[in-house]
Amino acid sequence: SFCLWGPVVGLSALWGPVFLQQKMQSTYEQTVFISSLIFFGLAISSPIIGLFSINEKYRQKLVYLCPLFGFFAALIFVLYPNFTYAQACILMLLMGACSAGYEVSYALIREYFCEARCNLVTALNNMAAIFGVAFFQLLVALVLKLSDQNIQFAGSVIVCFYASAFFLSHYILQ
């Protein structure tokens, strides 16, 4: 949760619209619409991922695959020099869908912890998501300041967050 919620908020409000406006040379209204698609990706994929996570054998795969696909989508989003309006929409939907993998953590909490500790661990998971958003915003602001407002370089934070989510999930689930 810590690493998957930061990009959602950062892309939709903090950094995404400005980045897209510079990269695509489009209007602010268009880039805000594209940025908001990350929430649609999250909303559409949440029930689908939840349905797959009912089956215990898919849970760990989802915890690995969501950040991995998010990493590649973010990498393309940040490094690909020119993409069309439709491609930007697809990438934002995909990154939102990949961020929906956080919900599998709740099923894993119920699976790995006794009922007495389940509420505490769930609360800690929620807290981690909020801290992830706060940390992400601070990190992006710091990178922008240190890189003389280099929007492209600040995008590397998104890629790093998805990569961190993948490696943390691998480490924690071992």
mmCIF file of C-alpha atoms in Angstrom:
data_model
loop_
_atom_site.group_PDB
_atom_site.id
_atom_site.type_symbol
_atom_site.label_atom_id
_atom_site.label_comp_id
_atom_site.label_asym_id
_atom_site.label_seq_id
_atom_site.Cartn_x
_atom_site.Cartn_y
_atom_site.Cartn_z
ATOM 1 C CA SER A 1 0.000 0.000 0.000
ATOM 2 C CA PHE A 2 2.858 2.368 0.840
ATOM 3 C CA CYS A 3 4.268 2.386 -2.688
ATOM 4 C CA LEU A 4 1.096 1.919 -4.738
ATOM 5 C CA TRP A 5 -0.953 4.915 -3.581
ATOM 6 C CA GLY A 6 1.736 7.566 -4.033
ATOM 7 C CA PRO A 7 1.774 7.410 -7.831
ATOM 8 C CA VAL A 8 -2.030 7.558 -7.972
ATOM 9 C CA VAL A 9 -2.192 10.850 -6.116
ATOM 10 C CA GLY A 10 0.982 12.258 -7.642
ATOM 11 C CA LEU A 11 -0.065 11.525 -11.198
ATOM 12 C CA SER A 12 -3.597 12.759 -10.791
ATOM 13 C CA ALA A 13 -2.947 16.011 -8.984
ATOM 14 C CA LEU A 14 0.609 16.930 -8.093
ATOM 15 C CA TRP A 15 2.797 16.173 -11.061
ATOM 16 C CA GLY A 16 0.883 14.454 -13.864
ATOM 17 C CA PRO A 17 -1.012 17.349 -15.473
ATOM 18 C CA VAL A 18 2.069 19.571 -15.693
ATOM 19 C CA PHE A 19 4.174 16.716 -17.077
ATOM 20 C CA LEU A 20 1.578 15.821 -19.692
ATOM 21 C CA GLN A 21 1.078 19.442 -20.660
ATOM 22 C CA GLN A 22 4.784 19.836 -21.360
ATOM 23 C CA LYS A 23 5.198 16.436 -22.984
ATOM 24 C CA MET A 24 2.111 16.440 -25.188
ATOM 25 C CA GLN A 25 1.786 20.181 -25.817
ATOM 26 C CA SER A 26 -1.899 19.939 -24.987
ATOM 27 C CA THR A 27 -4.276 22.078 -22.980
ATOM 28 C CA TYR A 28 -4.451 21.924 -19.225
ATOM 29 C CA GLU A 29 -8.034 20.625 -19.389
ATOM 30 C CA GLN A 30 -6.979 17.707 -21.604
ATOM 31 C CA THR A 31 -4.096 16.788 -19.339
ATOM 32 C CA VAL A 32 -6.264 16.958 -16.217
ATOM 33 C CA PHE A 33 -8.736 14.596 -17.886
ATOM 34 C CA ILE A 34 -5.949 12.182 -18.821
ATOM 35 C CA SER A 35 -4.548 12.366 -15.297
ATOM 36 C CA SER A 36 -7.937 11.613 -13.781
ATOM 37 C CA LEU A 37 -8.099 8.355 -15.742
ATOM 38 C CA ILE A 38 -5.785 6.796 -13.172
ATOM 39 C CA PHE A 39 -8.772 6.770 -10.787
ATOM 40 C CA PHE A 40 -10.987 5.150 -13.429
ATOM 41 C CA GLY A 41 -8.343 2.452 -13.916
ATOM 42 C CA LEU A 42 -8.281 1.949 -10.170
ATOM 43 C CA ALA A 43 -12.075 1.804 -9.899
ATOM 44 C CA ILE A 44 -12.583 -0.525 -12.866
ATOM 45 C CA SER A 45 -9.832 -2.970 -11.946
ATOM 46 C CA SER A 46 -10.492 -3.142 -8.186
ATOM 47 C CA PRO A 47 -13.440 -5.547 -8.433
ATOM 48 C CA ILE A 48 -11.626 -7.626 -11.040
ATOM 49 C CA ILE A 49 -8.500 -7.932 -8.903
ATOM 50 C CA GLY A 50 -10.706 -8.616 -5.889
ATOM 51 C CA LEU A 51 -12.431 -11.404 -7.790
ATOM 52 C CA PHE A 52 -9.094 -13.013 -8.673
ATOM 53 C CA SER A 53 -7.812 -12.626 -5.114
ATOM 54 C CA ILE A 54 -10.647 -14.803 -3.813
ATOM 55 C CA ASN A 55 -8.588 -17.725 -5.018
ATOM 56 C CA GLU A 56 -5.610 -18.037 -2.655
ATOM 57 C CA LYS A 57 -3.198 -19.220 -5.348
ATOM 58 C CA TYR A 58 -3.610 -15.930 -7.279
ATOM 59 C CA ARG A 59 -3.045 -13.574 -4.345
ATOM 60 C CA GLN A 60 0.739 -13.652 -4.273
ATOM 61 C CA LYS A 61 0.900 -13.487 -8.062
ATOM 62 C CA LEU A 62 -1.268 -10.367 -8.025
ATOM 63 C CA VAL A 63 0.912 -8.771 -5.359
ATOM 64 C CA TYR A 64 3.924 -9.287 -7.648
ATOM 65 C CA LEU A 65 2.331 -8.598 -11.019
ATOM 66 C CA CYS A 66 0.489 -5.353 -10.220
ATOM 67 C CA PRO A 67 3.622 -3.378 -9.268
ATOM 68 C CA LEU A 68 5.617 -5.032 -12.048
ATOM 69 C CA PHE A 69 3.148 -3.954 -14.742
ATOM 70 C CA GLY A 70 2.888 -0.557 -13.041
ATOM 71 C CA PHE A 71 6.661 -0.240 -13.266
ATOM 72 C CA PHE A 72 6.675 -0.883 -17.013
ATOM 73 C CA ALA A 73 3.703 1.419 -17.624
ATOM 74 C CA ALA A 74 5.382 4.189 -15.614
ATOM 75 C CA LEU A 75 8.673 3.598 -17.424
ATOM 76 C CA ILE A 76 6.971 4.004 -20.793
ATOM 77 C CA PHE A 77 5.030 6.997 -19.488
ATOM 78 C CA VAL A 78 8.159 8.796 -18.331
ATOM 79 C CA LEU A 79 10.729 7.767 -20.964
ATOM 80 C CA TYR A 80 8.779 7.409 -24.204
ATOM 81 C CA PRO A 81 9.360 10.697 -26.036
ATOM 82 C CA ASN A 82 6.033 11.187 -27.814
ATOM 83 C CA PHE A 83 2.743 9.482 -27.326
ATOM 84 C CA THR A 84 -0.715 10.216 -28.568
ATOM 85 C CA TYR A 85 -3.712 11.273 -26.529
ATOM 86 C CA ALA A 86 -5.117 7.720 -26.710
ATOM 87 C CA GLN A 87 -1.800 6.178 -25.624
ATOM 88 C CA ALA A 88 -1.610 8.554 -22.653
ATOM 89 C CA CYS A 89 -5.151 7.554 -21.663
ATOM 90 C CA ILE A 90 -4.295 3.842 -21.864
ATOM 91 C CA LEU A 91 -1.127 4.300 -19.791
ATOM 92 C CA MET A 92 -2.997 6.189 -17.080
ATOM 93 C CA LEU A 93 -5.738 3.553 -16.963
ATOM 94 C CA LEU A 94 -3.078 0.839 -16.744
ATOM 95 C CA MET A 95 -1.192 2.577 -13.927
ATOM 96 C CA GLY A 96 -4.454 2.971 -12.035
ATOM 97 C CA ALA A 97 -5.246 -0.693 -12.571
ATOM 98 C CA CYS A 98 -1.816 -1.674 -11.309
ATOM 99 C CA SER A 99 -2.220 0.473 -8.220
ATOM 100 C CA ALA A 100 -5.389 -1.454 -7.400
ATOM 101 C CA GLY A 101 -3.151 -4.332 -6.372
ATOM 102 C CA TYR A 102 -3.020 -2.781 -2.901
ATOM 103 C CA GLU A 103 -6.379 -4.350 -2.105
ATOM 104 C CA VAL A 104 -4.871 -7.831 -2.238
ATOM 105 C CA SER A 105 -2.880 -6.886 0.848
ATOM 106 C CA TYR A 106 -6.114 -6.926 2.856
ATOM 107 C CA ALA A 107 -6.808 -10.521 1.848
ATOM 108 C CA LEU A 108 -3.232 -11.446 2.709
ATOM 109 C CA ILE A 109 -3.619 -9.793 6.109
ATOM 110 C CA ARG A 110 -6.629 -11.994 6.840
ATOM 111 C CA GLU A 111 -4.683 -15.011 5.613
ATOM 112 C CA TYR A 112 -1.442 -14.452 7.539
ATOM 113 C CA PHE A 113 -2.611 -12.913 10.823
ATOM 114 C CA CYS A 114 -4.882 -14.202 13.538
ATOM 115 C CA GLU A 115 -8.226 -12.518 14.035
ATOM 116 C CA ALA A 116 -7.031 -10.696 17.147
ATOM 117 C CA ARG A 117 -4.303 -8.881 15.186
ATOM 118 C CA CYS A 118 -6.134 -8.477 11.895
ATOM 119 C CA ASN A 119 -7.639 -5.072 12.774
ATOM 120 C CA LEU A 120 -4.308 -3.697 13.937
ATOM 121 C CA VAL A 121 -2.469 -4.840 10.816
ATOM 122 C CA THR A 122 -5.254 -3.494 8.592
ATOM 123 C CA ALA A 123 -4.981 -0.117 10.325
ATOM 124 C CA LEU A 124 -1.201 -0.170 9.836
ATOM 125 C CA ASN A 125 -1.736 -1.006 6.161
ATOM 126 C CA ASN A 126 -4.064 1.990 5.793
ATOM 127 C CA MET A 127 -1.562 4.179 7.607
ATOM 128 C CA ALA A 128 1.181 2.995 5.259
ATOM 129 C CA ALA A 129 -0.896 4.039 2.255
ATOM 130 C CA ILE A 130 -1.348 7.559 3.657
ATOM 131 C CA PHE A 131 2.330 7.831 4.546
ATOM 132 C CA GLY A 132 3.178 6.643 1.042
ATOM 133 C CA VAL A 133 1.180 9.496 -0.472
ATOM 134 C CA ALA A 134 2.769 12.047 1.853
ATOM 135 C CA PHE A 135 6.270 10.695 1.249
ATOM 136 C CA PHE A 136 5.717 10.595 -2.511
ATOM 137 C CA GLN A 137 4.636 14.239 -2.633
ATOM 138 C CA LEU A 138 7.594 15.340 -0.541
ATOM 139 C CA LEU A 139 9.992 13.302 -2.650
ATOM 140 C CA VAL A 140 8.660 14.688 -5.934
ATOM 141 C CA ALA A 141 8.869 18.234 -4.574
ATOM 142 C CA LEU A 142 12.454 17.631 -3.449
ATOM 143 C CA VAL A 143 13.464 16.114 -6.793
ATOM 144 C CA LEU A 144 11.872 19.030 -8.651
ATOM 145 C CA LYS A 145 13.732 21.509 -6.475
ATOM 146 C CA LEU A 146 17.102 19.755 -6.766
ATOM 147 C CA SER A 147 16.782 19.203 -10.520
ATOM 148 C CA ASP A 148 15.822 22.795 -11.377
ATOM 149 C CA GLN A 149 12.196 21.861 -12.058
ATOM 150 C CA ASN A 150 13.111 18.983 -14.389
ATOM 151 C CA ILE A 151 9.696 17.370 -14.822
ATOM 152 C CA GLN A 152 11.154 14.406 -16.711
ATOM 153 C CA PHE A 153 13.577 13.596 -13.905
ATOM 154 C CA ALA A 154 10.819 13.876 -11.305
ATOM 155 C CA GLY A 155 8.960 11.163 -13.206
ATOM 156 C CA SER A 156 11.624 8.723 -12.139
ATOM 157 C CA VAL A 157 10.078 8.847 -8.661
ATOM 158 C CA ILE A 158 6.961 7.141 -10.029
ATOM 159 C CA VAL A 159 9.038 4.423 -11.644
ATOM 160 C CA CYS A 160 10.965 3.955 -8.388
ATOM 161 C CA PHE A 161 7.774 3.661 -6.340
ATOM 162 C CA TYR A 162 6.409 0.856 -8.528
ATOM 163 C CA ALA A 163 9.804 -0.895 -8.479
ATOM 164 C CA SER A 164 9.913 -0.527 -4.688
ATOM 165 C CA ALA A 165 6.423 -2.000 -4.410
ATOM 166 C CA PHE A 166 7.553 -5.020 -6.408
ATOM 167 C CA PHE A 167 10.702 -5.593 -4.353
ATOM 168 C CA LEU A 168 8.958 -4.969 -1.025
ATOM 169 C CA SER A 169 6.193 -7.415 -1.877
ATOM 170 C CA HIS A 170 8.795 -10.002 -2.844
ATOM 171 C CA TYR A 171 10.738 -9.433 0.376
ATOM 172 C CA ILE A 172 7.710 -9.386 2.684
ATOM 173 C CA LEU A 173 6.053 -12.471 1.202
ATOM 174 C CA GLN A 174 9.164 -14.645 1.439
#
